XYZ file of C-alpha atoms in Angstrom:
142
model
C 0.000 0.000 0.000
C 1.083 3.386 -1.110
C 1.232 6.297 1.769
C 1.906 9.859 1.918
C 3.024 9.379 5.305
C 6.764 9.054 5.965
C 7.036 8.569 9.860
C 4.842 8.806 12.754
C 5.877 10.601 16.177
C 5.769 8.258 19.270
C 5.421 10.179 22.766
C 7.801 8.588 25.402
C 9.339 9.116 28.670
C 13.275 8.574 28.704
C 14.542 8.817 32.375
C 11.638 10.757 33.799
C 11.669 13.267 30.845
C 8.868 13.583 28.097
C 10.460 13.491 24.653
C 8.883 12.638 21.054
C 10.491 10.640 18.915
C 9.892 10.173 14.972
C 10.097 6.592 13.299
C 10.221 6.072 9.587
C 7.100 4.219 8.608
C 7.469 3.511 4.397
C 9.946 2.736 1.814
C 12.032 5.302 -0.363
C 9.386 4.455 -2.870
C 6.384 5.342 -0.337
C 5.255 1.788 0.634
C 3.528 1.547 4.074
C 5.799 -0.738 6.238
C 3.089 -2.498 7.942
C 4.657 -4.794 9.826
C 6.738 -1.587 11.692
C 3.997 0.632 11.903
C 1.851 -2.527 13.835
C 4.467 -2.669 16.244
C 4.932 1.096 16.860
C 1.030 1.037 17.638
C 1.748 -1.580 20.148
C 4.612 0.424 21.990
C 7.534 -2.210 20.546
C 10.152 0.737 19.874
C 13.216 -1.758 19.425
C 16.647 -1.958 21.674
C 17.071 0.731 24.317
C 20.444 0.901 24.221
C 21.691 4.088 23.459
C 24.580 5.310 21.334
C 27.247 4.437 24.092
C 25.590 0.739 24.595
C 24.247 2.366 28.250
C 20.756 0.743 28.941
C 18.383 3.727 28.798
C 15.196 3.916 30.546
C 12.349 4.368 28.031
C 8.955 3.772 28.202
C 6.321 4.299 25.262
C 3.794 6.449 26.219
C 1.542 6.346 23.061
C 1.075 7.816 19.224
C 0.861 11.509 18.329
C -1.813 11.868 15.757
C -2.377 15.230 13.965
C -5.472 16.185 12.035
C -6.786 14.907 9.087
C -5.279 11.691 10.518
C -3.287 10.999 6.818
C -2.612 7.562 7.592
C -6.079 6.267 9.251
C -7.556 7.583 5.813
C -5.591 5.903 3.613
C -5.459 2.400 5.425
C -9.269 2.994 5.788
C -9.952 3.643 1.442
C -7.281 0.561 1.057
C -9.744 -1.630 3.492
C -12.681 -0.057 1.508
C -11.088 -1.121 -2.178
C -10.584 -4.545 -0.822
C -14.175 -4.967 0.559
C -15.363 -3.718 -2.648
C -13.348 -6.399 -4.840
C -14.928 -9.127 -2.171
C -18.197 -7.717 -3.083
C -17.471 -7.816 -6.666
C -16.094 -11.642 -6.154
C -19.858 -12.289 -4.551
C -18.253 -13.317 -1.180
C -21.126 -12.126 1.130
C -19.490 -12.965 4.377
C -19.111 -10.800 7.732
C -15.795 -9.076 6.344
C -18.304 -7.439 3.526
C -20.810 -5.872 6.050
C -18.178 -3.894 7.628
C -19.259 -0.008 7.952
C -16.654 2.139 6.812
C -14.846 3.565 10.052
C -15.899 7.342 11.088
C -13.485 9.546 11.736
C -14.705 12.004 14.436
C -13.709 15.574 14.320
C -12.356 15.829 17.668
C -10.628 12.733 19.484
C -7.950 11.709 21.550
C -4.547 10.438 20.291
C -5.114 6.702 21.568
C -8.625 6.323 19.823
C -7.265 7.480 16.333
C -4.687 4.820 17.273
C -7.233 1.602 18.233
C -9.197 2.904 15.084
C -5.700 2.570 12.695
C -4.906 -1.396 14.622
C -8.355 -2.083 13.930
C -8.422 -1.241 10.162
C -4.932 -2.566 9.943
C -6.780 -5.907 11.138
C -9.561 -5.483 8.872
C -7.250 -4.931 5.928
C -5.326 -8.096 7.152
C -8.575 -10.317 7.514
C -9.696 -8.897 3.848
C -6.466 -9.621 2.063
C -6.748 -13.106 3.714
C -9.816 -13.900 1.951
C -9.033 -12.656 -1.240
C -5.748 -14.987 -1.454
C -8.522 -17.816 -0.876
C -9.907 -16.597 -4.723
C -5.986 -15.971 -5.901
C -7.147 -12.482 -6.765
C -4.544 -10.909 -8.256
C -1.671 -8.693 -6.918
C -2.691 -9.939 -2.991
C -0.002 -10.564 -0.809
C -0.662 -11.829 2.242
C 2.134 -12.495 5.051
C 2.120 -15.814 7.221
């Protein structure tokens, strides 16, 4: 999946002290790196060892989203396009009588965060069942 996105911010606290940190989340060629941005969202930032091998003390503290939520919208018309094609296919199963995901106007960090995981899942379970058909140009990861 193509993004606009580049990196997301992650809030954390690094020896008592609030600091932000941004984490590249596609390719040079602007593919969404799934499998990175999934464990960002789950607060897996890698080694915390810093630069002169000292063990730091950093824990993840959540996502910082900015309005129009870029990323959330994207994932969420990528779920949509695959819903449609299972439509199209005539597979009337639960994945096909998903609503599309509102986006509300004013919301905390953490929900637009459960609300990308949960389309990320959705896109996941979609992709799944269009491998079953070998539809064309889906990938699907073990």
């Amino acid at each position: 999946m193509k993004t606009d996105e580049r990196s997301v911010v992650v809030e954390v606290t690094e020896n008592g002290r609030s600091k932000r940190l941004v984490y590249p989340i596609a390719t040079d060629d602007g593919e969404l790196m799934t499998h990175r941005l999934k464990r960002l969202l789950a607060g897996k930032l890698g080694s915390s060892d810093g630069d002169d091998g000292i063990k730091r003390d950093i824990h993840y503290v959540g996502m910082v989203w900015r309005k129009p939520y870029v990323l959330l919208q994207e994932i969420l018309q990528d779920r949509l396009k695959f819903q449609r094609e299972l439509i199209e296919l005539g597979d009337g199963n639960k994945l096909t009588r998903v609503p599309p995901t509102t986006i509300p106007e004013k919301t905390s960090s953490t929900n637009v965060t459960k609300l990308i995981q949960k389309e990320l899942r959705l896109r996941k379970a979609m992709k799944r069942r269009l491998a079953e058909f070998n539809y064309p140009g889906v990938k699907v990861r073990p």
